Amino acid sequence: MATRPLSFWATIVFVFFLSCKGKTSFVLKLALLQDPRFPQLSHLDVQEILAAAQEMTAQKFATEIDFSLAHEGFVEDFFKSSSLPKNGDFIIDEEYLLQEFRKKKNSALAFLRKNWSLKDLGAYFPTGSYESFWQNLFLTYRQKLATLRNYRLKNGMLLLNHKPYESYRSWKKIMREQNLYDFILTNHFILYDEVAEPYPHVIFKHAKVSGSSFDSPKREGPFMGKSAMMSVFELYAEEEYFLGERTKKIKNYSRSFRNKALGGYLLAHEIGHMLFWISDVYDHGRNCLMDTRFENLEIADGYRVLLEHPEPCPRCLEYVEARKKIANLYEKQEIEKILDTLKDYPKPNELPFETIRQLLGKKYSP
Ligand SMILES: [Zn+2]
Ligand SMILES: [Zn+2]
């Protein structure tokens, strides 16, 4: 039997200690919403994905999470039940999106400055200023849209079907309205059309959304007005264009491996956003589940790095501890104490304060 390095045992003891200390567990109400045009998730797939997510959140956040499958159906029906434009009268208009991209330049520049250093952005392409980076981002977005517009899947079908659920902005709206689920698992393509916030890693990844967390202020449970979703499209669709160069070369690219990478990297990462209110980070280190640097652009790469660095991220654990304290206070409705705890949150200005305000009766200001 191979001897384990000391750091391995130190990690085990550390995780055990934390799990005893903050024994809060969370149960997410899950919906499986599929689009019949794309490869489907079976129950076995769902089980594998969720098990990998549970394992990773236990390892990285020292937190027990569980899922209860509350609904299975078509994504189209979920959107029909909302106040969004009904299916059939929704067009993904490329010209409009590019116009908006240009119009929102100032807010996009502020967004880039707030979240990334020029050095971080330099991983995408060498850049001397935020202005020139934005310019390149615009050209990249335009090129992605031009490809997606006429993209045909292997079976000859057009990728885009011009339905509201293919638009990220529609997702944001419906998740804000809904009061049914904490997490949605789906299998279709979602276009990133929130152009005032041009996340470089999203635009580079084919202007496609694989996972996101949302404000759902009507959901008053332990998640305090947050929800999230993940799409398996990228790893299920088997479309060359959407797979990264390194992913294509993975030898054991089995369904089971894909499920583990989706659950252990992507889904667990979204839980970091929705539950612990941690933003994408670039400086926590390679053991961090929330690490969103350029090198993690391919899902399989992000997952592999986490397997190589199994220890929890101490900086994320600060969020976890603060969030568990808030969850316990919220259950007892001790609002004043929550307001105090929020002040000690690692990055109070990144808190979802709009939903917090709504839930706490508009008392909170960052
Ligand atoms: Zn993220
Ligand atoms: Zn971290």
Tab-separated table of C-alpha atoms and ligand atoms in Angstrom:
chain	number	residue	atom	x	y	z
A	1	MET	CA	0.000	0.000	0.000
A	2	ALA	CA	1.423	3.391	-0.945
A	3	THR	CA	1.988	5.779	1.945
A	4	ARG	CA	0.048	8.986	1.751
A	5	PRO	CA	1.889	12.293	2.150
A	6	LEU	CA	1.396	14.077	5.444
A	7	SER	CA	-0.555	16.877	3.756
A	8	PHE	CA	-3.180	14.301	2.747
A	9	TRP	CA	-3.820	13.295	6.361
A	10	ALA	CA	-3.684	16.904	7.504
A	11	THR	CA	-6.429	17.655	4.971
A	12	ILE	CA	-8.583	14.769	6.172
A	13	VAL	CA	-8.285	15.904	9.796
A	14	PHE	CA	-8.984	19.516	8.799
A	15	VAL	CA	-12.111	18.625	6.818
A	16	PHE	CA	-13.323	16.373	9.639
A	17	PHE	CA	-12.801	19.185	12.128
A	18	LEU	CA	-14.720	21.670	9.993
A	19	SER	CA	-17.554	19.306	9.278
A	20	CYS	CA	-18.000	18.760	13.008
A	21	LYS	CA	-17.784	22.472	13.697
A	22	GLY	CA	-20.385	23.749	11.252
A	23	LYS	CA	-22.764	20.867	10.827
A	24	THR	CA	-25.280	22.746	8.734
A	25	SER	CA	-26.510	20.750	5.775
A	26	PHE	CA	-28.479	22.115	2.844
A	27	VAL	CA	-31.069	20.411	0.646
A	28	LEU	CA	-31.545	21.851	-2.827
A	29	LYS	CA	-34.881	21.466	-4.593
A	30	LEU	CA	-33.942	20.369	-8.077
A	31	ALA	CA	-35.736	20.446	-11.432
A	32	LEU	CA	-34.587	18.497	-14.472
A	33	LEU	CA	-35.727	20.479	-17.506
A	34	GLN	CA	-34.743	19.075	-20.876
A	35	ASP	CA	-34.918	20.051	-24.511
A	36	PRO	CA	-35.747	16.987	-26.662
A	37	ARG	CA	-33.557	18.353	-29.488
A	38	PHE	CA	-30.361	17.502	-27.572
A	39	PRO	CA	-28.868	14.402	-25.871
A	40	GLN	CA	-30.902	13.651	-22.758
A	41	LEU	CA	-29.865	13.233	-19.152
A	42	SER	CA	-30.915	9.860	-17.768
A	43	HIS	CA	-31.586	9.246	-14.091
A	44	LEU	CA	-28.211	7.521	-13.864
A	45	ASP	CA	-26.526	10.619	-15.319
A	46	VAL	CA	-28.288	12.832	-12.796
A	47	GLN	CA	-27.219	10.557	-9.942
A	48	GLU	CA	-23.583	10.592	-11.064
A	49	ILE	CA	-23.540	14.352	-11.494
A	50	LEU	CA	-25.095	15.022	-8.093
A	51	ALA	CA	-22.856	12.503	-6.317
A	52	ALA	CA	-19.761	14.200	-7.771
A	53	ALA	CA	-21.081	17.616	-6.694
A	54	GLN	CA	-21.756	16.350	-3.166
A	55	GLU	CA	-18.293	14.885	-2.906
A	56	MET	CA	-16.623	18.073	-4.089
A	57	THR	CA	-18.647	20.404	-1.841
A	58	ALA	CA	-17.859	18.174	1.144
A	59	GLN	CA	-14.189	18.307	0.230
A	60	LYS	CA	-13.871	21.978	-0.663
A	61	PHE	CA	-16.524	23.641	1.494
A	62	ALA	CA	-16.753	21.101	4.331
A	63	THR	CA	-20.505	21.175	3.807
A	64	GLU	CA	-23.100	18.487	3.356
A	65	ILE	CA	-25.482	19.208	0.527
A	66	ASP	CA	-28.297	17.076	-0.760
A	67	PHE	CA	-30.770	17.278	-3.632
A	68	SER	CA	-34.418	16.435	-3.899
A	69	LEU	CA	-35.695	15.995	-7.454
A	70	ALA	CA	-38.912	18.018	-7.378
A	71	HIS	CA	-39.799	18.079	-11.063
A	72	GLU	CA	-38.932	16.589	-14.431
A	73	GLY	CA	-40.187	18.069	-17.658
A	74	PHE	CA	-39.469	20.168	-20.739
A	75	VAL	CA	-37.622	23.435	-20.455
A	76	GLU	CA	-40.084	24.898	-22.981
A	77	ASP	CA	-43.025	24.303	-20.621
A	78	PHE	CA	-41.201	25.943	-17.725
A	79	PHE	CA	-40.732	29.086	-19.804
A	80	LYS	CA	-44.329	29.022	-21.086
A	81	SER	CA	-45.528	29.372	-17.522
A	82	SER	CA	-43.748	32.712	-17.104
A	83	SER	CA	-44.578	36.241	-18.159
A	84	LEU	CA	-41.805	36.151	-20.767
A	85	PRO	CA	-42.610	36.368	-24.483
A	86	LYS	CA	-44.231	33.093	-25.429
A	87	ASN	CA	-42.297	30.588	-27.517
A	88	GLY	CA	-42.478	31.364	-31.173
A	89	ASP	CA	-42.242	35.137	-30.916
A	90	PHE	CA	-38.688	35.331	-29.721
A	91	ILE	CA	-35.778	36.116	-32.012
A	92	ILE	CA	-32.109	36.124	-31.093
A	93	ASP	CA	-31.222	39.227	-33.053
A	94	GLU	CA	-27.519	39.445	-33.770
A	95	GLU	CA	-27.556	43.061	-34.962
A	96	TYR	CA	-29.452	44.184	-31.893
A	97	LEU	CA	-26.994	42.410	-29.571
A	98	LEU	CA	-23.970	43.977	-31.255
A	99	GLN	CA	-25.572	47.420	-31.093
A	100	GLU	CA	-26.266	46.883	-27.389
A	101	PHE	CA	-22.691	45.701	-26.859
A	102	ARG	CA	-21.410	48.992	-28.282
A	103	LYS	CA	-23.982	51.074	-26.387
A	104	LYS	CA	-23.075	49.486	-23.054
A	105	LYS	CA	-19.352	50.111	-23.511
A	106	ASN	CA	-18.957	52.323	-20.423
A	107	SER	CA	-20.662	49.949	-18.030
A	108	ALA	CA	-18.742	47.048	-19.574
A	109	LEU	CA	-15.435	48.878	-19.026
A	110	ALA	CA	-16.355	49.549	-15.401
A	111	PHE	CA	-17.300	45.870	-15.032
A	112	LEU	CA	-13.948	44.706	-16.442
A	113	ARG	CA	-11.958	47.153	-14.285
A	114	LYS	CA	-13.786	46.068	-11.153
A	115	ASN	CA	-13.253	42.337	-11.648
A	116	TRP	CA	-9.959	41.766	-13.481
A	117	SER	CA	-6.444	43.117	-13.516
A	118	LEU	CA	-4.906	43.747	-16.943
A	119	LYS	CA	-2.536	40.879	-16.162
A	120	ASP	CA	-5.477	38.449	-15.719
A	121	LEU	CA	-7.042	39.672	-18.940
A	122	GLY	CA	-3.698	39.262	-20.707
A	123	ALA	CA	-4.217	35.468	-20.549
A	124	TYR	CA	-6.960	35.833	-23.190
A	125	PHE	CA	-4.865	38.030	-25.489
A	126	PRO	CA	-2.026	40.484	-24.896
A	127	THR	CA	-3.578	43.789	-23.985
A	128	GLY	CA	-2.283	47.234	-23.057
A	129	SER	CA	-5.537	48.747	-21.780
A	130	TYR	CA	-9.104	47.924	-20.756
A	131	GLU	CA	-10.275	49.857	-23.796
A	132	SER	CA	-8.338	47.648	-26.217
A	133	PHE	CA	-9.422	44.526	-24.321
A	134	TRP	CA	-13.065	45.553	-24.639
A	135	GLN	CA	-12.510	46.160	-28.362
A	136	ASN	CA	-11.102	42.650	-28.781
A	137	LEU	CA	-13.910	41.213	-26.713
A	138	PHE	CA	-16.434	42.900	-28.991
A	139	LEU	CA	-14.769	41.417	-32.090
A	140	THR	CA	-14.694	37.983	-30.441
A	141	TYR	CA	-18.387	38.213	-29.541
A	142	ARG	CA	-19.268	39.274	-33.084
A	143	GLN	CA	-17.342	36.349	-34.514
A	144	LYS	CA	-18.991	33.874	-32.090
A	145	LEU	CA	-22.462	35.164	-32.950
A	146	ALA	CA	-21.746	34.864	-36.678
A	147	THR	CA	-20.769	31.205	-36.185
A	148	LEU	CA	-23.681	30.371	-33.899
A	149	ARG	CA	-26.275	31.957	-36.200
A	150	ASN	CA	-25.849	29.296	-38.874
A	151	TYR	CA	-24.402	26.523	-36.766
A	152	ARG	CA	-25.766	23.127	-37.715
A	153	LEU	CA	-25.548	20.187	-35.339
A	154	LYS	CA	-24.192	16.855	-36.533
A	155	ASN	CA	-27.740	15.716	-37.268
A	156	GLY	CA	-28.262	18.701	-39.581
A	157	MET	CA	-30.536	20.691	-37.265
A	158	LEU	CA	-29.827	24.352	-36.634
A	159	LEU	CA	-28.396	24.912	-33.153
A	160	LEU	CA	-30.544	27.948	-32.437
A	161	ASN	CA	-34.271	27.494	-32.406
A	162	HIS	CA	-35.116	31.074	-31.357
A	163	LYS	CA	-36.867	30.168	-28.137
A	164	PRO	CA	-36.716	32.320	-25.006
A	165	TYR	CA	-34.948	29.607	-23.046
A	166	GLU	CA	-31.935	29.945	-25.349
A	167	SER	CA	-31.314	33.455	-24.030
A	168	TYR	CA	-29.400	34.045	-20.818
A	169	ARG	CA	-31.307	37.267	-20.203
A	170	SER	CA	-34.559	35.310	-20.306
A	171	TRP	CA	-33.132	32.860	-17.813
A	172	LYS	CA	-32.273	35.713	-15.494
A	173	LYS	CA	-35.832	37.006	-15.751
A	174	ILE	CA	-37.565	33.702	-15.196
A	175	MET	CA	-35.315	32.810	-12.267
A	176	ARG	CA	-36.116	36.153	-10.692
A	177	GLU	CA	-39.846	35.437	-11.014
A	178	GLN	CA	-39.899	31.785	-10.024
A	179	ASN	CA	-40.488	30.399	-6.572
A	180	LEU	CA	-40.194	26.680	-7.272
A	181	TYR	CA	-36.602	25.469	-7.463
A	182	ASP	CA	-33.135	26.069	-6.058
A	183	PHE	CA	-31.288	24.382	-8.880
A	184	ILE	CA	-32.100	23.533	-12.485
A	185	LEU	CA	-30.311	20.939	-14.529
A	186	THR	CA	-30.727	21.129	-18.281
A	187	ASN	CA	-29.195	19.926	-21.550
A	188	HIS	CA	-29.623	22.718	-24.092
A	189	PHE	CA	-27.601	25.604	-25.484
A	190	ILE	CA	-27.905	29.008	-23.809
A	191	LEU	CA	-26.547	32.094	-25.538
A	192	TYR	CA	-24.831	34.716	-23.403
A	193	ASP	CA	-26.623	37.959	-24.262
A	194	GLU	CA	-25.966	40.053	-21.132
A	195	VAL	CA	-23.655	42.392	-22.998
A	196	ALA	CA	-23.198	45.031	-20.267
A	197	GLU	CA	-21.349	42.342	-18.290
A	198	PRO	CA	-19.074	40.708	-20.858
A	199	TYR	CA	-17.455	37.931	-18.793
A	200	PRO	CA	-14.328	37.086	-20.827
A	201	HIS	CA	-14.451	33.374	-19.940
A	202	VAL	CA	-18.040	33.162	-21.164
A	203	ILE	CA	-17.498	35.036	-24.410
A	204	PHE	CA	-14.417	32.970	-25.188
A	205	LYS	CA	-16.346	29.802	-24.459
A	206	HIS	CA	-18.514	30.318	-27.567
A	207	ALA	CA	-20.673	33.025	-25.920
A	208	LYS	CA	-22.405	30.119	-24.233
A	209	VAL	CA	-23.596	29.749	-20.639
A	210	SER	CA	-22.832	26.422	-18.960
A	211	GLY	CA	-23.766	27.406	-15.445
A	212	SER	CA	-24.960	30.426	-13.544
A	213	SER	CA	-26.357	31.552	-10.252
A	214	PHE	CA	-29.332	33.910	-10.084
A	215	ASP	CA	-31.316	36.170	-7.824
A	216	SER	CA	-34.623	34.497	-6.965
A	217	PRO	CA	-35.876	36.851	-4.262
A	218	LYS	CA	-39.167	34.978	-3.882
A	219	ARG	CA	-37.392	31.890	-2.602
A	220	GLU	CA	-37.254	32.471	1.113
A	221	GLY	CA	-35.709	29.201	2.300
A	222	PRO	CA	-32.146	28.574	3.442
A	223	PHE	CA	-30.732	29.796	0.108
A	224	MET	CA	-32.037	33.265	0.881
A	225	GLY	CA	-33.183	34.364	-2.536
A	226	LYS	CA	-30.539	32.644	-4.640
A	227	SER	CA	-30.816	29.846	-7.203
A	228	ALA	CA	-28.627	28.355	-9.924
A	229	MET	CA	-28.599	26.236	-13.053
A	230	MET	CA	-26.239	24.100	-15.089
A	231	SER	CA	-26.397	22.878	-18.677
A	232	VAL	CA	-24.611	19.696	-19.748
A	233	PHE	CA	-24.717	20.751	-23.411
A	234	GLU	CA	-20.983	21.253	-23.848
A	235	LEU	CA	-19.957	17.761	-22.761
A	236	TYR	CA	-23.059	15.901	-23.977
A	237	ALA	CA	-23.643	17.341	-27.437
A	238	GLU	CA	-20.432	15.839	-28.881
A	239	GLU	CA	-20.060	18.798	-31.199
A	240	GLU	CA	-16.385	19.297	-32.089
A	241	TYR	CA	-16.737	23.071	-32.178
A	242	PHE	CA	-17.767	23.296	-28.528
A	243	LEU	CA	-15.147	20.923	-27.131
A	244	GLY	CA	-11.785	22.360	-26.156
A	245	GLU	CA	-8.597	21.083	-27.758
A	246	ARG	CA	-7.435	19.277	-24.617
A	247	THR	CA	-10.840	17.774	-23.846
A	248	LYS	CA	-10.935	16.220	-27.322
A	249	LYS	CA	-7.725	14.349	-26.529
A	250	ILE	CA	-8.873	12.849	-23.209
A	251	LYS	CA	-8.586	9.081	-23.601
A	252	ASN	CA	-11.215	7.984	-21.122
A	253	TYR	CA	-13.849	10.471	-22.176
A	254	SER	CA	-16.665	8.255	-20.953
A	255	ARG	CA	-20.145	9.420	-20.025
A	256	SER	CA	-19.242	8.726	-16.429
A	257	PHE	CA	-16.125	10.923	-16.605
A	258	ARG	CA	-18.175	13.738	-18.150
A	259	ASN	CA	-20.761	13.467	-15.374
A	260	LYS	CA	-18.073	13.637	-12.711
A	261	ALA	CA	-16.469	16.688	-14.300
A	262	LEU	CA	-19.856	18.421	-14.681
A	263	GLY	CA	-20.893	17.702	-11.104
A	264	GLY	CA	-17.520	17.979	-9.405
A	265	TYR	CA	-16.407	21.130	-11.153
A	266	LEU	CA	-19.281	23.045	-12.743
A	267	LEU	CA	-22.227	22.266	-10.483
A	268	ALA	CA	-20.191	22.474	-7.287
A	269	HIS	CA	-18.766	25.822	-8.479
A	270	GLU	CA	-22.287	27.222	-8.996
A	271	ILE	CA	-23.141	26.125	-5.462
A	272	GLY	CA	-20.174	28.208	-4.311
A	273	HIS	CA	-21.855	31.216	-5.944
A	274	MET	CA	-25.467	30.593	-4.917
A	275	LEU	CA	-24.972	29.247	-1.429
A	276	PHE	CA	-21.759	30.809	-0.150
A	277	TRP	CA	-21.892	34.042	-2.185
A	278	ILE	CA	-18.323	33.672	-3.405
A	279	SER	CA	-17.556	35.409	-6.706
A	280	ASP	CA	-15.300	34.001	-9.387
A	281	VAL	CA	-11.770	34.352	-8.065
A	282	TYR	CA	-8.322	34.426	-9.657
A	283	ASP	CA	-5.980	34.531	-6.681
A	284	HIS	CA	-7.072	31.831	-4.222
A	285	GLY	CA	-4.796	29.181	-5.694
A	286	ARG	CA	-5.209	26.017	-7.726
A	287	ASN	CA	-6.977	24.139	-4.932
A	288	CYS	CA	-9.889	26.598	-5.163
A	289	LEU	CA	-13.196	25.483	-6.677
A	290	MET	CA	-14.066	29.096	-7.495
A	291	ASP	CA	-10.831	29.670	-9.447
A	292	THR	CA	-11.931	30.959	-12.852
A	293	ARG	CA	-8.627	31.698	-14.503
A	294	PHE	CA	-8.032	31.225	-18.223
A	295	GLU	CA	-6.367	27.831	-17.665
A	296	ASN	CA	-9.668	26.480	-16.303
A	297	LEU	CA	-11.641	27.361	-19.416
A	298	GLU	CA	-12.231	23.730	-20.319
A	299	ILE	CA	-14.470	21.922	-17.809
A	300	ALA	CA	-12.272	18.812	-17.903
A	301	ASP	CA	-9.185	20.917	-17.091
A	302	GLY	CA	-10.854	22.639	-14.167
A	303	TYR	CA	-11.899	19.255	-12.808
A	304	ARG	CA	-8.464	17.684	-13.281
A	305	VAL	CA	-6.776	20.541	-11.380
A	306	LEU	CA	-9.170	20.033	-8.444
A	307	LEU	CA	-8.388	16.313	-8.360
A	308	GLU	CA	-4.685	17.163	-8.268
A	309	HIS	CA	-5.255	19.647	-5.422
A	310	PRO	CA	-7.803	17.982	-3.126
A	311	GLU	CA	-7.244	20.199	-0.083
A	312	PRO	CA	-9.931	22.802	0.716
A	313	CYS	CA	-9.314	26.470	-0.055
A	314	PRO	CA	-8.854	28.285	3.297
A	315	ARG	CA	-10.012	31.591	1.817
A	316	CYS	CA	-13.285	30.074	0.589
A	317	LEU	CA	-13.800	28.469	3.991
A	318	GLU	CA	-14.027	31.959	5.518
A	319	TYR	CA	-17.116	32.573	3.356
A	320	VAL	CA	-18.503	29.155	4.253
A	321	GLU	CA	-18.243	29.787	7.988
A	322	ALA	CA	-19.864	33.238	7.716
A	323	ARG	CA	-22.627	31.890	5.495
A	324	LYS	CA	-23.434	28.995	7.845
A	325	LYS	CA	-23.711	31.405	10.727
A	326	ILE	CA	-26.154	33.501	8.683
A	327	ALA	CA	-28.171	30.422	7.677
A	328	ASN	CA	-28.638	29.510	11.343
A	329	LEU	CA	-29.624	33.054	12.273
A	330	TYR	CA	-31.982	33.271	9.318
A	331	GLU	CA	-33.754	30.129	10.423
A	332	LYS	CA	-34.372	31.781	13.786
A	333	GLN	CA	-35.208	35.075	12.046
A	334	GLU	CA	-32.635	36.956	14.117
A	335	ILE	CA	-32.405	39.763	11.602
A	336	GLU	CA	-30.296	42.186	13.649
A	337	LYS	CA	-27.630	39.548	14.225
A	338	ILE	CA	-27.633	38.730	10.509
A	339	LEU	CA	-26.934	42.386	9.736
A	340	ASP	CA	-23.922	42.267	12.067
A	341	THR	CA	-22.622	39.040	10.543
A	342	LEU	CA	-22.980	40.466	7.035
A	343	LYS	CA	-20.544	43.219	7.975
A	344	ASP	CA	-17.913	40.567	8.704
A	345	TYR	CA	-18.409	38.761	5.408
A	346	PRO	CA	-15.092	38.411	3.540
A	347	LYS	CA	-16.159	40.714	0.683
A	348	PRO	CA	-19.318	42.538	1.792
A	349	ASN	CA	-19.519	44.568	-1.440
A	350	GLU	CA	-19.956	41.345	-3.436
A	351	LEU	CA	-22.965	40.138	-1.453
A	352	PRO	CA	-26.299	39.689	-3.258
A	353	PHE	CA	-27.584	42.712	-1.372
A	354	GLU	CA	-30.675	43.266	-3.466
A	355	THR	CA	-32.136	39.907	-2.478
A	356	ILE	CA	-30.829	40.239	1.068
A	357	ARG	CA	-32.590	43.594	1.402
A	358	GLN	CA	-35.803	42.105	0.125
A	359	LEU	CA	-35.619	39.176	2.527
A	360	LEU	CA	-34.585	41.197	5.542
A	361	GLY	CA	-37.082	43.973	4.998
A	362	LYS	CA	-34.896	46.570	3.246
A	363	LYS	CA	-32.702	47.133	6.284
A	364	TYR	CA	-29.423	46.099	4.799
A	365	SER	CA	-27.059	48.420	2.971
A	366	PRO	CA	-23.488	47.392	2.140
B	1	ZN	ZN	-18.346	31.269	-11.625
B	2	ZN	ZN	-11.143	29.842	-2.782
